[in-house]
């Protein structure tokens, strides 16, 4: 598998995804603050989120990208590129077995428009076509039905459940693990192209 990807923006029908720049702190912080009630139940990093956390995330993200540890993208609408819509990431978890993982969130006032699925489709394309992954995984907390729906829409297969995988405050959450194999991606990719989501 490849260990690095280029840092130019990628496009979908409606979205641009690009690596973070230091100047994105304020836009991302604003988006998280405006979405905190929907993020906190599922994502441990949302607890105690402030500008300092946003700053550290972006600093870490720039470093992780240059070292090939993770590729985090800010999601922007092509027709409103200054507004942070959410994050999507793809990162290798096993070089030996060419396995990676994807993750995402969408700001609350932009959900329900298909942006989560659209941005994640593009991140999957990076995983399979730029990083040459054999398998891409996705972990979803049990009960997160909107995220389950993204996995289903994208054609992921559920592999099983990990018990007490993440602690959110005093609560332990089980996670389901979903995956797509490279040979399955090529079928999905033809569908996404036919629908015009990606080129
Ligand atoms: C999960 C999340 C990314 C979805 O983003 P989105 O842009 O709304 O996603 P999409 O519009 O592509 O798809 C969401 C799907 O879930 C469905 N959905 C949303 N809420 C639902 C609910 N309560 N019950 C059933 N389906 C639901 C939508 O109808 C849509 O399906 P459809 O296209 O078949 O109508 C967003 O809500 C989010 O960021 N949540 C908080 C953080 C998070 O959970 N991140 C993922 C961690 S694995």
PDB file of N, CA, C and O in Angstrom, residues 25-55:
ATOM      1  N   UNK A  25      -8.720  26.905  12.393  1.00  0.00           N
ATOM      2  CA  UNK A  25      -9.122  26.683  13.797  1.00  0.00           C
ATOM      3  C   UNK A  25     -10.475  27.324  14.102  1.00  0.00           C
ATOM      4  O   UNK A  25     -11.372  26.666  14.630  1.00  0.00           O
ATOM      5  N   UNK A  26     -10.640  28.607  13.773  1.00  0.00           N
ATOM      6  CA  UNK A  26     -11.868  29.317  14.153  1.00  0.00           C
ATOM      7  C   UNK A  26     -13.092  28.688  13.474  1.00  0.00           C
ATOM      8  O   UNK A  26     -14.131  28.491  14.112  1.00  0.00           O
ATOM      9  N   UNK A  27     -12.977  28.368  12.188  1.00  0.00           N
ATOM     10  CA  UNK A  27     -14.128  27.806  11.457  1.00  0.00           C
ATOM     11  C   UNK A  27     -14.516  26.441  12.009  1.00  0.00           C
ATOM     12  O   UNK A  27     -15.708  26.127  12.158  1.00  0.00           O
ATOM     13  N   UNK A  28     -13.511  25.610  12.345  1.00  0.00           N
ATOM     14  CA  UNK A  28     -13.841  24.284  12.880  1.00  0.00           C
ATOM     15  C   UNK A  28     -14.416  24.402  14.285  1.00  0.00           C
ATOM     16  O   UNK A  28     -15.397  23.729  14.625  1.00  0.00           O
ATOM     17  N   UNK A  29     -13.817  25.270  15.097  1.00  0.00           N
ATOM     18  CA  UNK A  29     -14.306  25.471  16.464  1.00  0.00           C
ATOM     19  C   UNK A  29     -15.768  25.911  16.442  1.00  0.00           C
ATOM     20  O   UNK A  29     -16.609  25.379  17.189  1.00  0.00           O
ATOM     21  N   UNK A  30     -16.094  26.833  15.554  1.00  0.00           N
ATOM     22  CA  UNK A  30     -17.474  27.335  15.450  1.00  0.00           C
ATOM     23  C   UNK A  30     -18.421  26.195  15.065  1.00  0.00           C
ATOM     24  O   UNK A  30     -19.505  26.055  15.628  1.00  0.00           O
ATOM     25  N   UNK A  31     -18.000  25.356  14.118  1.00  0.00           N
ATOM     26  CA  UNK A  31     -18.861  24.258  13.654  1.00  0.00           C
ATOM     27  C   UNK A  31     -19.095  23.238  14.771  1.00  0.00           C
ATOM     28  O   UNK A  31     -20.205  22.736  14.948  1.00  0.00           O
ATOM     29  N   UNK A  32     -18.050  22.939  15.528  1.00  0.00           N
ATOM     30  CA  UNK A  32     -18.205  21.966  16.629  1.00  0.00           C
ATOM     31  C   UNK A  32     -19.121  22.552  17.703  1.00  0.00           C
ATOM     32  O   UNK A  32     -20.034  21.878  18.195  1.00  0.00           O
ATOM     33  N   UNK A  33     -18.887  23.821  18.059  1.00  0.00           N
ATOM     34  CA  UNK A  33     -19.728  24.450  19.101  1.00  0.00           C
ATOM     35  C   UNK A  33     -21.201  24.420  18.697  1.00  0.00           C
ATOM     36  O   UNK A  33     -22.071  24.141  19.516  1.00  0.00           O
ATOM     37  N   UNK A  34     -21.464  24.669  17.413  1.00  0.00           N
ATOM     38  CA  UNK A  34     -22.845  24.708  16.927  1.00  0.00           C
ATOM     39  C   UNK A  34     -23.468  23.312  16.837  1.00  0.00           C
ATOM     40  O   UNK A  34     -24.674  23.188  16.622  1.00  0.00           O
ATOM     41  N   UNK A  35     -22.657  22.272  16.996  1.00  0.00           N
ATOM     42  CA  UNK A  35     -23.130  20.890  16.802  1.00  0.00           C
ATOM     43  C   UNK A  35     -22.930  20.031  18.035  1.00  0.00           C
ATOM     44  O   UNK A  35     -23.137  18.809  17.990  1.00  0.00           O
ATOM     45  N   UNK A  36     -22.508  20.668  19.132  1.00  0.00           N
ATOM     46  CA  UNK A  36     -21.998  19.903  20.276  1.00  0.00           C
ATOM     47  C   UNK A  36     -23.027  18.900  20.816  1.00  0.00           C
ATOM     48  O   UNK A  36     -22.663  17.792  21.212  1.00  0.00           O
ATOM     49  N   UNK A  37     -24.307  19.262  20.819  1.00  0.00           N
ATOM     50  CA  UNK A  37     -25.328  18.357  21.378  1.00  0.00           C
ATOM     51  C   UNK A  37     -25.458  17.067  20.553  1.00  0.00           C
ATOM     52  O   UNK A  37     -25.875  16.034  21.077  1.00  0.00           O
ATOM     53  N   UNK A  38     -25.139  17.132  19.272  1.00  0.00           N
ATOM     54  CA  UNK A  38     -25.227  15.929  18.428  1.00  0.00           C
ATOM     55  C   UNK A  38     -23.912  15.145  18.392  1.00  0.00           C
ATOM     56  O   UNK A  38     -23.908  13.948  18.078  1.00  0.00           O
ATOM     57  N   UNK A  39     -22.808  15.821  18.724  1.00  0.00           N
ATOM     58  CA  UNK A  39     -21.508  15.138  18.688  1.00  0.00           C
ATOM     59  C   UNK A  39     -21.220  14.411  20.007  1.00  0.00           C
ATOM     60  O   UNK A  39     -20.705  13.294  20.012  1.00  0.00           O
ATOM     61  N   UNK A  40     -21.577  15.087  21.121  1.00  0.00           N
ATOM     62  CA  UNK A  40     -21.194  14.550  22.434  1.00  0.00           C
ATOM     63  C   UNK A  40     -21.679  13.123  22.736  1.00  0.00           C
ATOM     64  O   UNK A  40     -20.942  12.367  23.349  1.00  0.00           O
ATOM     65  N   UNK A  41     -22.890  12.741  22.304  1.00  0.00           N
ATOM     66  CA  UNK A  41     -23.320  11.373  22.641  1.00  0.00           C
ATOM     67  C   UNK A  41     -22.455  10.268  22.026  1.00  0.00           C
ATOM     68  O   UNK A  41     -22.464   9.137  22.498  1.00  0.00           O
ATOM     69  N   UNK A  42     -21.708  10.599  20.953  1.00  0.00           N
ATOM     70  CA  UNK A  42     -21.024   9.538  20.200  1.00  0.00           C
ATOM     71  C   UNK A  42     -19.507   9.669  20.152  1.00  0.00           C
ATOM     72  O   UNK A  42     -18.807   8.675  19.928  1.00  0.00           O
ATOM     73  N   UNK A  43     -18.999  10.891  20.303  1.00  0.00           N
ATOM     74  CA  UNK A  43     -17.567  11.113  20.050  1.00  0.00           C
ATOM     75  C   UNK A  43     -16.874  11.621  21.316  1.00  0.00           C
ATOM     76  O   UNK A  43     -17.170  12.731  21.778  1.00  0.00           O
ATOM     77  N   UNK A  44     -15.958  10.844  21.892  1.00  0.00           N
ATOM     78  CA  UNK A  44     -15.356  11.207  23.180  1.00  0.00           C
ATOM     79  C   UNK A  44     -14.628  12.551  23.165  1.00  0.00           C
ATOM     80  O   UNK A  44     -14.618  13.252  24.167  1.00  0.00           O
ATOM     81  N   UNK A  45     -14.076  12.952  22.032  1.00  0.00           N
ATOM     82  CA  UNK A  45     -13.311  14.203  21.998  1.00  0.00           C
ATOM     83  C   UNK A  45     -14.193  15.432  22.142  1.00  0.00           C
ATOM     84  O   UNK A  45     -13.705  16.546  22.400  1.00  0.00           O
ATOM     85  N   UNK A  46     -15.523  15.251  21.990  1.00  0.00           N
ATOM     86  CA  UNK A  46     -16.414  16.420  22.058  1.00  0.00           C
ATOM     87  C   UNK A  46     -16.623  16.916  23.493  1.00  0.00           C
ATOM     88  O   UNK A  46     -17.039  18.054  23.704  1.00  0.00           O
ATOM     89  N   UNK A  47     -16.297  16.080  24.480  1.00  0.00           N
ATOM     90  CA  UNK A  47     -16.435  16.473  25.887  1.00  0.00           C
ATOM     91  C   UNK A  47     -15.376  17.549  26.211  1.00  0.00           C
ATOM     92  O   UNK A  47     -14.193  17.346  25.954  1.00  0.00           O
ATOM     93  N   UNK A  48     -15.818  18.682  26.747  1.00  0.00           N
ATOM     94  CA  UNK A  48     -14.886  19.753  27.122  1.00  0.00           C
ATOM     95  C   UNK A  48     -14.227  20.438  25.930  1.00  0.00           C
ATOM     96  O   UNK A  48     -13.141  21.001  26.054  1.00  0.00           O
ATOM     97  N   UNK A  49     -14.891  20.384  24.764  1.00  0.00           N
ATOM     98  CA  UNK A  49     -14.300  20.958  23.548  1.00  0.00           C
ATOM     99  C   UNK A  49     -14.175  22.476  23.665  1.00  0.00           C
ATOM    100  O   UNK A  49     -15.113  23.153  24.068  1.00  0.00           O
ATOM    101  N   UNK A  50     -13.026  23.000  23.334  1.00  0.00           N
ATOM    102  CA  UNK A  50     -12.844  24.456  23.298  1.00  0.00           C
ATOM    103  C   UNK A  50     -11.839  24.795  22.196  1.00  0.00           C
ATOM    104  O   UNK A  50     -11.371  23.910  21.465  1.00  0.00           O
ATOM    105  N   UNK A  51     -11.498  26.067  22.089  1.00  0.00           N
ATOM    106  CA  UNK A  51     -10.612  26.503  21.013  1.00  0.00           C
ATOM    107  C   UNK A  51      -9.240  25.830  21.089  1.00  0.00           C
ATOM    108  O   UNK A  51      -8.619  25.510  20.073  1.00  0.00           O
ATOM    109  N   UNK A  52      -8.787  25.568  22.318  1.00  0.00           N
ATOM    110  CA  UNK A  52      -7.490  24.907  22.504  1.00  0.00           C
ATOM    111  C   UNK A  52      -7.503  23.490  21.922  1.00  0.00           C
ATOM    112  O   UNK A  52      -6.518  23.047  21.307  1.00  0.00           O
ATOM    113  N   UNK A  53      -8.618  22.781  22.101  1.00  0.00           N
ATOM    114  CA  UNK A  53      -8.739  21.421  21.544  1.00  0.00           C
ATOM    115  C   UNK A  53      -8.708  21.501  20.015  1.00  0.00           C
ATOM    116  O   UNK A  53      -8.045  20.686  19.345  1.00  0.00           O
ATOM    117  N   UNK A  54      -9.400  22.492  19.473  1.00  0.00           N
ATOM    118  CA  UNK A  54      -9.419  22.666  18.010  1.00  0.00           C
ATOM    119  C   UNK A  54      -8.004  22.943  17.491  1.00  0.00           C
ATOM    120  O   UNK A  54      -7.568  22.368  16.486  1.00  0.00           O
ATOM    121  N   UNK A  55      -7.290  23.817  18.215  1.00  0.00           N
ATOM    122  CA  UNK A  55      -5.918  24.158  17.823  1.00  0.00           C
ATOM    123  C   UNK A  55      -5.017  22.922  17.839  1.00  0.00           C
ATOM    124  O   UNK A  55      -4.259  22.687  16.904  1.00  0.00           O
TER     125      UNK A  55
END
